[in-house]
Tab-separated table of C-alpha atoms in Angstrom:
chain	number	residue	atom	x	y	z
P	1	UNK	CA	0.000	0.000	0.000
P	2	UNK	CA	1.454	3.417	-0.923
P	3	UNK	CA	2.403	5.536	2.079
P	4	UNK	CA	0.634	8.697	0.907
P	5	UNK	CA	-2.951	8.431	-0.338
P	6	UNK	CA	-4.004	11.973	-1.223
P	7	UNK	CA	-2.697	15.500	-0.956
P	8	UNK	CA	-4.557	18.808	-0.989
P	9	UNK	CA	-2.633	22.043	-1.558
P	10	UNK	CA	-4.133	25.508	-1.779
P	11	UNK	CA	-2.096	28.659	-2.306
P	12	UNK	CA	1.507	27.380	-2.485
P	13	UNK	CA	3.616	29.193	-5.105
P	14	UNK	CA	2.253	28.293	-8.577
P	15	UNK	CA	-0.312	25.908	-7.097
P	16	UNK	CA	-3.655	27.663	-6.623
P	17	UNK	CA	-5.627	24.505	-5.807
P	18	UNK	CA	-4.956	20.785	-5.830
P	19	UNK	CA	-7.899	18.966	-4.276
P	20	UNK	CA	-7.334	15.420	-2.941
P	21	UNK	CA	-4.841	14.434	-5.624
P	22	UNK	CA	-4.577	10.646	-5.525
P	23	UNK	CA	-1.045	9.262	-5.473
P	24	UNK	CA	0.025	5.752	-6.441
P	25	UNK	CA	3.105	3.648	-5.753
P	26	UNK	CA	4.901	5.380	-8.666
P	27	UNK	CA	4.209	8.980	-9.642
P	28	UNK	CA	6.156	10.455	-12.562
P	29	UNK	CA	5.437	14.174	-12.903
P	30	UNK	CA	5.949	15.692	-16.358
P	31	UNK	CA	5.382	19.172	-17.727
P	32	UNK	CA	7.095	22.142	-19.351
P	33	UNK	CA	9.468	24.490	-17.576
P	34	UNK	CA	7.486	26.725	-15.250
P	35	UNK	CA	4.495	24.390	-15.099
P	36	UNK	CA	4.894	23.766	-11.367
P	37	UNK	CA	6.523	20.327	-11.286
P	38	UNK	CA	9.247	21.496	-8.944
P	39	UNK	CA	6.743	23.421	-6.815
P	40	UNK	CA	4.760	20.217	-6.321
P	41	UNK	CA	7.927	18.431	-5.229
P	42	UNK	CA	8.707	21.505	-3.128
P	43	UNK	CA	5.513	21.066	-1.102
P	44	UNK	CA	7.231	18.133	0.589
P	45	UNK	CA	10.340	20.187	1.314
P	46	UNK	CA	8.008	22.749	2.878
P	47	UNK	CA	6.314	20.075	4.997
P	48	UNK	CA	9.721	18.830	6.139
P	49	UNK	CA	10.690	22.344	7.221
P	50	UNK	CA	7.393	22.634	9.119
P	51	UNK	CA	8.019	19.347	10.909
P	52	UNK	CA	11.590	20.267	11.804
P	53	UNK	CA	10.614	23.627	13.296
P	54	UNK	CA	12.201	25.526	10.396
P	55	UNK	CA	9.076	27.156	8.970
P	56	UNK	CA	10.386	30.669	9.440
P	57	UNK	CA	13.817	29.775	8.034
P	58	UNK	CA	12.090	28.390	4.950
P	59	UNK	CA	10.048	31.551	4.471
P	60	UNK	CA	13.115	33.786	4.869
P	61	UNK	CA	15.115	31.755	2.342
P	62	UNK	CA	12.173	31.893	-0.067
P	63	UNK	CA	12.179	35.697	0.132
P	64	UNK	CA	9.230	36.161	2.479
P	65	UNK	CA	5.633	34.993	2.748
P	66	UNK	CA	4.618	36.789	-0.444
P	67	UNK	CA	7.002	34.562	-2.411
P	68	UNK	CA	5.534	31.394	-0.898
P	69	UNK	CA	1.869	32.332	-1.327
P	70	UNK	CA	0.232	31.920	-4.745
P	71	UNK	CA	0.529	35.386	-6.361
P	72	UNK	CA	1.236	36.842	-2.912
P	73	UNK	CA	-0.953	37.756	0.036
P	74	UNK	CA	-3.187	40.061	-2.017
P	75	UNK	CA	-4.464	37.001	-3.899
P	76	UNK	CA	-3.924	34.244	-1.340
P	77	UNK	CA	-5.005	34.974	2.226
P	78	UNK	CA	-4.349	31.431	3.496
P	79	UNK	CA	-2.049	28.556	2.527
P	80	UNK	CA	-3.582	25.136	3.181
P	81	UNK	CA	-2.002	21.683	3.039
P	82	UNK	CA	-3.675	18.425	3.930
P	83	UNK	CA	-2.185	14.946	3.504
P	84	UNK	CA	-3.854	11.578	4.004
P	85	UNK	CA	-1.696	8.495	4.474
P	86	UNK	CA	-1.645	4.897	5.688
P	87	UNK	CA	-4.829	4.021	3.803
P	88	UNK	CA	-6.638	7.112	5.047
P	89	UNK	CA	-6.090	6.112	8.670
P	90	UNK	CA	-4.055	9.237	9.408
P	91	UNK	CA	-4.211	12.820	8.154
P	92	UNK	CA	-2.351	16.018	8.818
P	93	UNK	CA	-3.746	19.454	7.985
P	94	UNK	CA	-2.248	22.893	8.438
P	95	UNK	CA	-3.462	26.396	7.565
P	96	UNK	CA	-0.913	29.214	7.417
P	97	UNK	CA	-1.601	32.932	7.249
P	98	UNK	CA	0.751	35.813	6.361
P	99	UNK	CA	1.726	38.382	8.952
P	100	UNK	CA	2.492	42.082	8.622
P	101	UNK	CA	6.184	41.147	8.925
P	102	UNK	CA	5.958	38.989	5.758
P	103	UNK	CA	6.115	35.751	7.747
P	104	UNK	CA	3.759	32.775	7.785
P	105	UNK	CA	1.994	31.894	11.020
P	106	UNK	CA	0.227	28.564	11.762
P	107	UNK	CA	-3.421	29.624	12.080
P	108	UNK	CA	-4.675	26.071	12.639
P	109	UNK	CA	-3.179	22.606	12.676
P	110	UNK	CA	-4.916	19.259	13.113
P	111	UNK	CA	-3.956	15.583	13.142
P	112	UNK	CA	-6.453	12.791	12.534
P	113	UNK	CA	-6.683	9.093	13.338
P	114	UNK	CA	-9.497	7.041	11.859
P	115	UNK	CA	-10.248	3.631	13.251
P	116	UNK	CA	-12.489	2.409	10.429
P	117	UNK	CA	-14.816	0.714	12.902
P	118	UNK	CA	-16.115	4.193	13.683
P	119	UNK	CA	-18.017	6.548	11.347
P	120	UNK	CA	-15.616	9.494	11.689
P	121	UNK	CA	-11.957	10.073	12.554
P	122	UNK	CA	-10.618	11.230	15.892
P	123	UNK	CA	-9.087	14.689	15.558
P	124	UNK	CA	-6.609	16.574	17.703
P	125	UNK	CA	-5.805	20.270	17.308
P	126	UNK	CA	-2.153	21.177	17.782
P	127	UNK	CA	-1.125	24.443	19.405
P	128	UNK	CA	1.506	26.442	17.565
P	129	UNK	CA	4.940	26.800	19.181
P	130	UNK	CA	5.249	30.528	18.797
P	131	UNK	CA	5.737	31.072	15.058
P	132	UNK	CA	6.491	27.395	14.451
P	133	UNK	CA	4.015	24.565	13.894
P	134	UNK	CA	2.854	22.304	16.695
P	135	UNK	CA	3.962	19.194	14.789
P	136	UNK	CA	7.571	20.353	15.299
P	137	UNK	CA	7.371	19.510	19.006
P	138	UNK	CA	9.673	16.497	19.459
P	139	UNK	CA	8.063	15.766	22.858
P	140	UNK	CA	4.607	15.395	21.361
P	141	UNK	CA	2.692	12.210	22.204
P	142	UNK	CA	-0.359	10.359	20.904
P	143	UNK	CA	-1.643	10.866	17.364
P	144	UNK	CA	0.553	13.924	16.873
P	145	UNK	CA	3.686	11.902	17.615
P	146	UNK	CA	2.634	9.162	15.207
P	147	UNK	CA	1.970	11.648	12.397
P	148	UNK	CA	5.248	13.429	13.126
P	149	UNK	CA	7.098	10.125	12.848
P	150	UNK	CA	5.580	9.413	9.432
P	151	UNK	CA	6.385	12.859	8.095
P	152	UNK	CA	10.033	12.147	8.936
P	153	UNK	CA	10.009	9.133	6.614
P	154	UNK	CA	9.245	11.231	3.530
P	155	UNK	CA	12.495	12.441	1.949
P	156	UNK	CA	13.235	14.721	-0.982
P	157	UNK	CA	16.577	14.145	-2.727
P	158	UNK	CA	18.574	16.575	-4.889
P	159	UNK	CA	21.689	15.210	-6.585
P	160	UNK	CA	22.121	18.019	-9.125
P	161	UNK	CA	25.375	19.394	-7.701
P	162	UNK	CA	28.355	17.426	-8.992
P	163	UNK	CA	30.734	20.405	-9.063
P	164	UNK	CA	34.134	20.393	-7.355
P	165	UNK	CA	32.417	21.585	-4.167
P	166	UNK	CA	29.578	19.031	-4.357
P	167	UNK	CA	28.514	17.617	-0.973
P	168	UNK	CA	28.976	14.120	-2.452
P	169	UNK	CA	32.687	14.826	-3.018
P	170	UNK	CA	33.459	16.123	0.446
P	171	UNK	CA	34.929	14.216	3.357
P	172	UNK	CA	32.159	12.797	5.582
P	173	UNK	CA	31.894	11.759	9.213
P	174	UNK	CA	32.376	7.999	9.250
P	175	UNK	CA	29.480	7.505	11.692
P	176	UNK	CA	27.017	9.615	9.674
P	177	UNK	CA	25.268	6.494	8.371
P	178	UNK	CA	21.755	6.297	9.780
P	179	UNK	CA	20.264	7.183	6.393
P	180	UNK	CA	21.388	8.555	3.032
P	181	UNK	CA	21.233	12.327	3.291
P	182	UNK	CA	19.099	14.276	0.777
P	183	UNK	CA	22.173	15.823	-0.890
P	184	UNK	CA	24.247	12.620	-0.805
P	185	UNK	CA	26.823	14.288	1.474
P	186	UNK	CA	27.311	11.093	3.521
P	187	UNK	CA	27.449	8.740	0.517
P	188	UNK	CA	30.901	7.382	1.454
P	189	UNK	CA	29.918	6.782	5.100
P	190	UNK	CA	26.624	5.155	4.124
P	191	UNK	CA	28.269	2.822	1.580
P	192	UNK	CA	30.946	1.934	4.147
P	193	UNK	CA	28.229	1.003	6.629
P	194	UNK	CA	26.408	-1.112	4.041
P	195	UNK	CA	29.618	-2.944	3.143
P	196	UNK	CA	30.243	-3.788	6.814
P	197	UNK	CA	26.693	-4.622	7.905
P	198	UNK	CA	24.610	-5.275	4.751
P	199	UNK	CA	26.974	-6.883	2.287
P	200	UNK	CA	24.187	-8.306	0.075
P	201	UNK	CA	22.784	-4.841	-0.609
P	202	UNK	CA	26.284	-3.420	-1.048
P	203	UNK	CA	27.205	-6.108	-3.580
P	204	UNK	CA	24.009	-5.448	-5.532
P	205	UNK	CA	24.789	-1.710	-5.652
P	206	UNK	CA	28.335	-2.464	-6.853
P	207	UNK	CA	27.201	-4.844	-9.606
P	208	UNK	CA	24.517	-2.393	-10.750
P	209	UNK	CA	27.059	0.422	-11.045
P	210	UNK	CA	29.297	-1.855	-13.099
P	211	UNK	CA	26.486	-2.242	-15.647
P	212	UNK	CA	26.616	1.498	-16.297
P	213	UNK	CA	30.367	1.966	-15.716
P	214	UNK	CA	32.152	-1.266	-16.819
P	215	UNK	CA	35.538	0.230	-15.850
P	216	UNK	CA	34.466	0.455	-12.193
P	217	UNK	CA	35.767	-2.367	-9.978
P	218	UNK	CA	34.830	-1.451	-6.424
P	219	UNK	CA	34.782	1.317	-3.875
P	220	UNK	CA	37.759	1.840	-1.599
P	221	UNK	CA	36.089	2.697	1.674
P	222	UNK	CA	38.239	3.083	4.763
P	223	UNK	CA	38.420	5.728	7.489
P	224	UNK	CA	41.289	8.103	6.884
P	225	UNK	CA	44.494	6.982	8.603
P	226	UNK	CA	45.330	10.419	9.982
P	227	UNK	CA	41.731	11.194	10.906
P	228	UNK	CA	39.811	7.944	11.552
P	229	UNK	CA	36.545	9.842	12.186
P	230	UNK	CA	36.436	10.902	8.518
P	231	UNK	CA	35.920	9.005	5.271
P	232	UNK	CA	36.058	9.961	1.595
P	233	UNK	CA	34.554	8.319	-1.493
P	234	UNK	CA	37.312	6.525	-3.392
P	235	UNK	CA	37.175	3.782	-5.993
P	236	UNK	CA	39.347	1.363	-7.929
P	237	UNK	CA	39.552	0.987	-11.716
P	238	UNK	CA	39.413	-2.532	-13.130
P	239	UNK	CA	42.877	-3.848	-13.905
P	240	UNK	CA	44.587	-1.296	-11.657
P	241	UNK	CA	45.634	-1.031	-8.035
P	242	UNK	CA	45.483	2.764	-8.154
P	243	UNK	CA	42.821	4.579	-6.127
P	244	UNK	CA	40.736	7.414	-7.544
P	245	UNK	CA	38.494	9.841	-5.712
P	246	UNK	CA	35.028	11.012	-6.756
P	247	UNK	CA	36.428	13.921	-8.779
P	248	UNK	CA	37.650	11.325	-11.309
P	249	UNK	CA	34.091	10.175	-11.986
P	250	UNK	CA	31.929	11.808	-14.640
P	251	UNK	CA	28.936	13.792	-13.394
P	252	UNK	CA	26.534	11.182	-14.754
P	253	UNK	CA	28.405	8.271	-13.171
P	254	UNK	CA	28.475	9.966	-9.757
P	255	UNK	CA	24.752	10.721	-9.968
P	256	UNK	CA	23.998	7.131	-10.950
P	257	UNK	CA	26.065	5.836	-8.018
P	258	UNK	CA	24.041	7.835	-5.496
P	259	UNK	CA	20.730	6.960	-7.223
P	260	UNK	CA	21.606	3.246	-7.195
P	261	UNK	CA	22.481	3.529	-3.501
P	262	UNK	CA	19.186	5.297	-2.792
P	263	UNK	CA	16.967	2.767	-4.539
P	264	UNK	CA	18.914	-0.419	-3.694
P	265	UNK	CA	19.550	0.208	-0.004
P	266	UNK	CA	17.897	-2.308	2.359
P	267	UNK	CA	14.154	-1.857	2.851
P	268	UNK	CA	14.698	-1.133	6.534
P	269	UNK	CA	16.655	2.036	5.675
P	270	UNK	CA	14.711	3.210	2.661
P	271	UNK	CA	12.224	6.047	3.309
P	272	UNK	CA	8.532	5.223	2.966
P	273	UNK	CA	8.271	8.043	0.384
P	274	UNK	CA	11.134	8.999	-1.946
P	275	UNK	CA	10.991	12.194	-4.010
P	276	UNK	CA	13.630	13.007	-6.640
P	277	UNK	CA	13.617	16.083	-8.870
P	278	UNK	CA	14.839	15.305	-12.424
P	279	UNK	CA	16.926	12.198	-11.594
P	280	UNK	CA	17.849	11.720	-15.274
P	281	UNK	CA	20.207	14.728	-15.386
P	282	UNK	CA	23.520	13.772	-16.981
P	283	UNK	CA	22.657	10.082	-17.338
P	284	UNK	CA	23.435	7.984	-20.418
P	285	UNK	CA	20.291	6.526	-22.068
P	286	UNK	CA	21.163	3.038	-20.783
P	287	UNK	CA	21.578	4.431	-17.269
P	288	UNK	CA	18.118	6.026	-17.567
P	289	UNK	CA	16.659	2.652	-18.565
P	290	UNK	CA	18.335	1.007	-15.591
P	291	UNK	CA	17.153	3.808	-13.292
P	292	UNK	CA	13.546	3.130	-14.319
P	293	UNK	CA	14.053	-0.522	-13.375
P	294	UNK	CA	15.422	0.467	-9.958
P	295	UNK	CA	12.426	2.740	-9.348
P	296	UNK	CA	9.982	-0.055	-10.179
P	297	UNK	CA	11.815	-2.478	-7.923
P	298	UNK	CA	11.878	-0.050	-4.997
P	299	UNK	CA	8.207	0.890	-5.498
P	300	UNK	CA	7.146	-2.555	-4.318
P	301	UNK	CA	7.805	-1.354	-0.762
P	302	UNK	CA	8.450	2.399	-1.137
P	303	UNK	CA	6.300	5.099	-2.728
P	304	UNK	CA	8.201	7.118	-5.347
P	305	UNK	CA	7.527	10.583	-6.795
P	306	UNK	CA	9.771	11.775	-9.632
P	307	UNK	CA	9.687	14.911	-11.749
P	308	UNK	CA	11.283	14.568	-15.165
P	309	UNK	CA	11.918	16.210	-18.522
P	310	UNK	CA	13.001	12.904	-20.100
P	311	UNK	CA	10.761	11.203	-22.703
P	312	UNK	CA	13.065	8.168	-22.457
P	313	UNK	CA	12.474	7.803	-18.720
P	314	UNK	CA	8.742	8.233	-19.292
P	315	UNK	CA	8.791	5.360	-21.815
P	316	UNK	CA	9.426	2.849	-19.027
P	317	UNK	CA	6.251	3.546	-17.041
P	318	UNK	CA	2.531	2.953	-17.394
P	319	UNK	CA	0.082	5.779	-18.134
P	320	UNK	CA	-1.417	5.470	-14.646
P	321	UNK	CA	2.035	6.219	-13.194
P	322	UNK	CA	2.124	9.630	-14.871
P	323	UNK	CA	0.922	13.007	-13.602
P	324	UNK	CA	0.870	15.792	-16.202
P	325	UNK	CA	1.465	19.337	-14.947
P	326	UNK	CA	0.079	22.240	-16.993
P	327	UNK	CA	-0.355	25.945	-16.292
P	328	UNK	CA	-4.051	26.781	-16.516
P	329	UNK	CA	-5.379	30.213	-15.616
P	330	UNK	CA	-2.108	31.178	-13.964
P	331	UNK	CA	-1.975	28.090	-11.720
P	332	UNK	CA	-0.671	24.537	-11.853
P	333	UNK	CA	-3.124	21.796	-12.758
P	334	UNK	CA	-2.387	18.058	-12.547
P	335	UNK	CA	-3.970	15.298	-14.619
P	336	UNK	CA	-3.287	11.583	-14.261
P	337	UNK	CA	-3.059	9.662	-17.521
P	338	UNK	CA	-5.411	6.755	-18.248
P	339	UNK	CA	-4.514	3.733	-20.369
P	340	UNK	CA	-8.038	3.406	-21.731
P	341	UNK	CA	-7.931	6.892	-23.233
P	342	UNK	CA	-4.530	6.257	-24.826
P	343	UNK	CA	-5.000	2.667	-25.993
P	344	UNK	CA	-5.175	3.395	-29.724
P	345	UNK	CA	-2.186	5.776	-29.550
P	346	UNK	CA	-0.065	3.292	-27.578
P	347	UNK	CA	-0.410	0.709	-30.329
P	348	UNK	CA	1.964	2.809	-32.446
P	349	UNK	CA	3.765	5.157	-30.075
P	350	UNK	CA	5.473	5.079	-26.700
P	351	UNK	CA	4.489	7.445	-23.871
P	352	UNK	CA	7.607	9.515	-24.480
P	353	UNK	CA	6.792	9.875	-28.162
P	354	UNK	CA	3.232	10.918	-27.364
P	355	UNK	CA	4.558	13.535	-24.960
P	356	UNK	CA	6.862	14.918	-27.642
P	357	UNK	CA	3.891	15.030	-30.053
P	358	UNK	CA	1.943	17.026	-27.444
P	359	UNK	CA	-0.744	14.360	-27.135
P	360	UNK	CA	-0.404	14.114	-23.346
P	361	UNK	CA	-0.288	17.785	-22.430
P	362	UNK	CA	2.644	18.906	-20.372
P	363	UNK	CA	4.177	20.919	-23.249
P	364	UNK	CA	4.741	24.686	-23.425
P	365	UNK	CA	1.536	26.475	-24.449
P	366	UNK	CA	-0.047	29.879	-24.000
P	367	UNK	CA	-2.395	30.152	-21.021
């Protein structure tokens, strides 16, 4: 059963209204630049900030409440988010209002638990913690604590930065291995942990990388001799005893390594909801094909939401896996594809080809 059942968003950036959008095990979001794909993914980053007690930090970094609200506070008086998960057993709802200081204040916040033996859910209102949301209280108990725990298992990953200062290329704390961080900054430490404690998963990751990078033999993962609390990502070339660091890997290879680690890690470590924005960046077409296979495999136990600009990646999924984002009337609108409506087209064309032909929507158009 997918972790997240439905999501309602009203007044967040380009999203005027999304009402009870149903989400499946795999959700591939397509659309033109500026359609709101990244804003939809960003809703989950916003929820994470709310949970962590960083609501105000998020608003400041965004440039103020007016930048977060759909067309600003003159158009949007309230920002509303409501998520239903665990088969509709639990829900979390929050309403935020702008202040004169261009901040967002939690006006109301409610958690729900619905034992289906009863006609209606139990609800509990959460008191705000000053300017932060009540769900950010780590000492919370009862339904609030349970909802808070689930929100922590939804993770948004960004692996775009493969520059010389990329977090993935930096030295990491060797004990920073509880989970793969959203920017991949603890990749070396996490792989080291898997090699020591979960060799089957580690071996599968290694063999999968070799399918994309045949020259790759294995990682060289050891704490640094002069600083045993630190570790750096190094690897060995086939047929050579020389060690190379991550700067010797192409951008696409490094991204594929962290994506393979994300989707092939043991189920016990994998988040219940994985979100990745444009995972195909820099990948060879074969690597994109393999990535689609990894997503499908992981989606047996983990819900996945991807945004993409790749027709090739789209080709590997079913119509029901696809959400099309379009700008309509100045706001983002989402439509889920249906196989029955595309049956005649799919006899001759792939999903990616239909997208390129503008038969699915999700292409640049005038509003």
